[in-house]
Amino acid sequence: MQPERARMVERQLRARGIDDERVLAAMGRVPRELFVPAELRAHAYDDAALPIGGGQTISQPYMVARICSELALRGGERVLDVGTGSGYQAAVLAELASEVHTIERLPELVEHARAALAEAGYAKRVHVHAGDGTRGLPEHAPFAAVAVAAAAPGIPPSLYEQLEEGGRLVLPVGGLREQLLQVVVRSPEGPAVLRTVPCRFVPLLGAEGF
């Protein structure tokens, strides 16, 4: 494992309570430097979100690991990643699940993500779609897990409906100032929120977002 990546895994993830060994190993395998702009590659393993263009960011490594841990993936699942951005989270998810679909509304980010995923070796393992992420991908549903990398004012109904029974949706919920990362499980009684964690993400734009 590259030294900077190994330090990130130990100091930013394991030391802060990320204890899912599959997630730690996945974060150790994905070359984050390939998913940031060339001029920021020296900062690829910083403990921070970084700009990637279009007003979007690549999430802080800890938040990517936290989202992936909360999805509780075991390896055979079909997963939806909403808000492709740079493609980094989709690559991590590809290490954890058998089928990953990711959707991005900005065409320029779609192209950059496809290129980065190809360079990193994930072109055949991640399906990148252009469109409104708040609507999900009903033609590929149901999903065992849905990860959202932008904050919504509430749980988008379309994303919840595309979960299989017992599936997990992990997303930031709140306004521009205060947000909570929610872990939502689809149950016969409706959405069950397991836990929440304070966080800060860019807003989720679309028909069922902001």
Short mmCIF file of C-alpha atoms in Angstrom, two decimals:
data_model
loop_
_atom_site.label_atom_id
_atom_site.label_comp_id
_atom_site.label_asym_id
_atom_site.label_seq_id
_atom_site.Cartn_x
_atom_site.Cartn_y
_atom_site.Cartn_z
CA MET A 1 0.00 0.00 0.00
CA GLN A 2 1.26 3.49 -0.84
CA PRO A 3 2.70 5.10 2.37
CA GLU A 4 0.43 8.17 2.35
CA ARG A 5 -2.61 5.96 1.80
CA ALA A 6 -1.54 3.65 4.62
CA ARG A 7 -1.17 6.63 6.98
CA MET A 8 -4.61 7.89 5.97
CA VAL A 9 -6.17 4.51 6.76
CA GLU A 10 -4.51 4.29 10.18
CA ARG A 11 -4.68 7.91 11.36
CA GLN A 12 -7.87 9.22 9.76
CA LEU A 13 -9.99 6.08 9.74
CA ARG A 14 -8.99 3.37 12.20
CA ALA A 15 -7.98 5.89 14.87
CA ARG A 16 -11.44 7.53 14.61
CA GLY A 17 -13.40 4.35 15.08
CA ILE A 18 -13.80 2.92 11.58
CA ASP A 19 -13.48 -0.76 12.46
CA ASP A 20 -14.95 -2.55 9.42
CA GLU A 21 -11.86 -4.33 8.11
CA ARG A 22 -13.36 -4.71 4.63
CA VAL A 23 -13.85 -0.93 4.41
CA LEU A 24 -10.35 -0.22 5.72
CA ALA A 25 -8.87 -2.61 3.15
CA ALA A 26 -10.94 -1.06 0.36
CA MET A 27 -9.81 2.45 1.29
CA GLY A 28 -6.26 1.13 1.25
CA ARG A 29 -6.62 -0.24 -2.27
CA VAL A 30 -8.24 2.69 -4.09
CA PRO A 31 -5.73 5.28 -5.44
CA ARG A 32 -7.43 8.50 -4.26
CA GLU A 33 -4.84 10.61 -6.09
CA LEU A 34 -6.37 9.57 -9.42
CA PHE A 35 -9.73 11.07 -8.41
CA VAL A 36 -8.60 14.61 -7.58
CA PRO A 37 -7.56 17.38 -10.02
CA ALA A 38 -3.91 17.11 -11.06
CA GLU A 39 -3.00 20.33 -9.27
CA LEU A 40 -4.34 18.93 -5.97
CA ARG A 41 -2.78 15.47 -6.07
CA ALA A 42 -0.25 16.41 -3.42
CA HIS A 43 -3.25 16.85 -1.10
CA ALA A 44 -5.09 13.68 -2.12
CA TYR A 45 -4.71 12.10 1.32
CA ASP A 46 -5.36 15.23 3.37
CA ASP A 47 -8.03 14.98 6.05
CA ALA A 48 -10.37 17.21 4.05
CA ALA A 49 -12.84 17.47 1.19
CA LEU A 50 -11.28 18.89 -1.99
CA PRO A 51 -12.84 20.82 -4.90
CA ILE A 52 -13.29 18.91 -8.15
CA GLY A 53 -15.07 21.55 -10.26
CA GLY A 54 -18.70 22.46 -10.85
CA GLY A 55 -19.06 23.55 -7.24
CA GLN A 56 -18.62 19.94 -6.13
CA THR A 57 -16.10 18.20 -3.89
CA ILE A 58 -14.49 14.83 -3.32
CA SER A 59 -15.55 13.95 0.21
CA GLN A 60 -13.19 13.76 3.17
CA PRO A 61 -11.77 10.20 3.39
CA TYR A 62 -13.35 9.69 6.82
CA MET A 63 -16.84 10.49 5.51
CA VAL A 64 -16.42 8.09 2.56
CA ALA A 65 -15.34 5.36 4.97
CA ARG A 66 -18.18 6.17 7.37
CA ILE A 67 -20.81 5.99 4.64
CA CYS A 68 -19.39 2.71 3.34
CA SER A 69 -19.25 1.25 6.86
CA GLU A 70 -22.85 2.21 7.58
CA LEU A 71 -24.00 0.41 4.42
CA ALA A 72 -22.78 -2.85 6.04
CA LEU A 73 -21.90 -4.47 2.70
CA ARG A 74 -20.79 -8.09 2.55
CA GLY A 75 -19.77 -8.46 -1.09
CA GLY A 76 -22.69 -9.68 -3.15
CA GLU A 77 -24.88 -6.60 -3.25
CA ARG A 78 -26.11 -4.26 -5.99
CA VAL A 79 -25.41 -0.69 -4.85
CA LEU A 80 -26.51 2.76 -6.03
CA ASP A 81 -24.11 5.68 -5.51
CA VAL A 82 -25.86 9.06 -5.89
CA GLY A 83 -23.64 12.02 -6.76
CA THR A 84 -20.71 10.43 -8.58
CA GLY A 85 -18.52 13.52 -8.34
CA SER A 86 -14.98 12.37 -8.98
CA GLY A 87 -15.92 8.67 -8.90
CA TYR A 88 -13.89 7.96 -5.75
CA GLN A 89 -16.71 6.70 -3.54
CA ALA A 90 -17.99 4.52 -6.40
CA ALA A 91 -14.52 2.95 -6.65
CA VAL A 92 -14.48 2.19 -2.92
CA LEU A 93 -17.96 0.69 -3.20
CA ALA A 94 -16.76 -1.48 -6.10
CA GLU A 95 -14.27 -3.04 -3.67
CA LEU A 96 -17.13 -3.87 -1.30
CA ALA A 97 -20.05 -4.96 -3.52
CA SER A 98 -20.58 -7.01 -6.68
CA GLU A 99 -22.43 -4.37 -8.77
CA VAL A 100 -22.17 -0.57 -8.50
CA HIS A 101 -24.28 1.97 -10.36
CA THR A 102 -23.44 5.64 -9.88
CA ILE A 103 -25.33 8.68 -11.16
CA GLU A 104 -24.19 12.29 -11.66
CA ARG A 105 -26.13 15.30 -12.97
CA LEU A 106 -23.15 17.35 -14.28
CA PRO A 107 -21.98 16.08 -17.70
CA GLU A 108 -18.40 17.30 -17.23
CA LEU A 109 -18.09 15.36 -13.96
CA VAL A 110 -19.56 12.26 -15.61
CA GLU A 111 -16.77 12.32 -18.18
CA HIS A 112 -14.04 13.02 -15.63
CA ALA A 113 -15.32 10.25 -13.37
CA ARG A 114 -15.43 7.73 -16.21
CA ALA A 115 -11.84 8.60 -17.13
CA ALA A 116 -10.63 8.38 -13.53
CA LEU A 117 -12.42 5.08 -12.92
CA ALA A 118 -10.89 3.67 -16.11
CA GLU A 119 -7.40 4.83 -15.14
CA ALA A 120 -7.80 3.27 -11.70
CA GLY A 121 -9.03 -0.02 -13.16
CA TYR A 122 -12.73 0.19 -12.29
CA ALA A 123 -14.26 0.80 -15.75
CA LYS A 124 -15.87 -2.67 -15.86
CA ARG A 125 -16.89 -2.68 -12.20
CA VAL A 126 -18.71 0.67 -11.98
CA HIS A 127 -21.58 1.73 -14.27
CA VAL A 128 -21.66 5.54 -14.57
CA HIS A 129 -24.97 7.18 -15.50
CA ALA A 130 -25.82 10.82 -16.26
CA GLY A 131 -29.05 12.15 -14.76
CA ASP A 132 -30.97 13.39 -11.74
CA GLY A 133 -29.61 11.39 -8.83
CA THR A 134 -32.63 12.15 -6.64
CA ARG A 135 -34.72 10.03 -9.01
CA GLY A 136 -32.33 7.10 -8.71
CA LEU A 137 -32.18 4.39 -11.38
CA PRO A 138 -35.49 2.51 -11.26
CA GLU A 139 -34.52 0.40 -14.26
CA HIS A 140 -31.71 -1.16 -12.17
CA ALA A 141 -33.61 -1.39 -8.86
CA PRO A 142 -33.98 -2.84 -6.34
CA PHE A 143 -30.73 -2.02 -4.56
CA ALA A 144 -29.42 -3.55 -1.36
CA ALA A 145 -27.83 -0.21 -0.50
CA VAL A 146 -27.94 3.41 -1.62
CA ALA A 147 -25.20 5.92 -0.76
CA VAL A 148 -25.77 9.66 -1.23
CA ALA A 149 -22.84 12.09 -1.21
CA ALA A 150 -24.85 15.33 -0.97
CA ALA A 151 -27.30 16.71 1.58
CA ALA A 152 -31.05 16.43 0.99
CA PRO A 153 -33.83 18.29 2.85
CA GLY A 154 -35.40 14.91 3.64
CA ILE A 155 -35.34 11.29 2.50
CA PRO A 156 -35.94 11.32 -1.30
CA PRO A 157 -38.98 9.03 -1.84
CA SER A 158 -37.65 7.61 -5.12
CA LEU A 159 -34.39 6.47 -3.52
CA TYR A 160 -36.19 4.87 -0.59
CA GLU A 161 -38.62 3.06 -2.89
CA GLN A 162 -35.71 1.61 -4.89
CA LEU A 163 -34.33 -0.16 -1.80
CA GLU A 164 -35.02 -3.84 -1.36
CA GLU A 165 -36.67 -4.86 1.90
CA GLY A 166 -34.11 -4.49 4.68
CA GLY A 167 -31.86 -2.41 2.41
CA ARG A 168 -29.94 0.60 3.71
CA LEU A 169 -29.93 4.20 2.53
CA VAL A 170 -27.13 6.37 3.95
CA LEU A 171 -27.43 10.09 3.26
CA PRO A 172 -26.88 13.52 4.80
CA VAL A 173 -30.17 15.21 5.72
CA GLY A 174 -30.56 18.88 6.60
CA GLY A 175 -30.03 22.42 5.35
CA LEU A 176 -26.92 24.23 4.21
CA ARG A 177 -25.66 24.84 7.76
CA GLU A 178 -26.68 21.83 9.84
CA GLN A 179 -26.81 18.26 8.55
CA LEU A 180 -26.97 14.74 9.97
CA LEU A 181 -25.74 11.62 8.23
CA GLN A 182 -28.71 9.27 8.54
CA VAL A 183 -28.74 5.49 8.26
CA VAL A 184 -32.19 4.53 6.99
CA VAL A 185 -33.46 0.95 6.67
CA ARG A 186 -36.46 -0.02 4.53
CA SER A 187 -38.94 -1.87 6.72
CA PRO A 188 -42.60 -2.97 6.40
CA GLU A 189 -43.51 -0.10 8.75
CA GLY A 190 -41.68 2.50 6.62
CA PRO A 191 -38.28 4.21 6.93
CA ALA A 192 -36.43 3.26 10.12
CA VAL A 193 -33.59 5.63 11.05
CA LEU A 194 -30.89 3.64 12.88
CA ARG A 195 -28.58 6.51 13.81
CA THR A 196 -27.39 9.98 12.89
CA VAL A 197 -23.97 11.67 12.84
CA PRO A 198 -23.23 15.40 12.29
CA CYS A 199 -21.69 16.07 8.87
CA ARG A 200 -21.25 18.71 6.17
CA PHE A 201 -21.91 18.08 2.46
CA VAL A 202 -22.78 20.11 -0.63
CA PRO A 203 -26.56 20.23 -1.34
CA LEU A 204 -28.25 17.47 -3.34
CA LEU A 205 -29.79 19.15 -6.38
CA GLY A 206 -32.67 17.66 -8.33
CA ALA A 207 -36.39 17.03 -8.37
CA GLU A 208 -36.38 15.45 -4.90
CA GLY A 209 -33.51 17.49 -3.46
CA PHE A 210 -32.91 21.23 -3.24
#
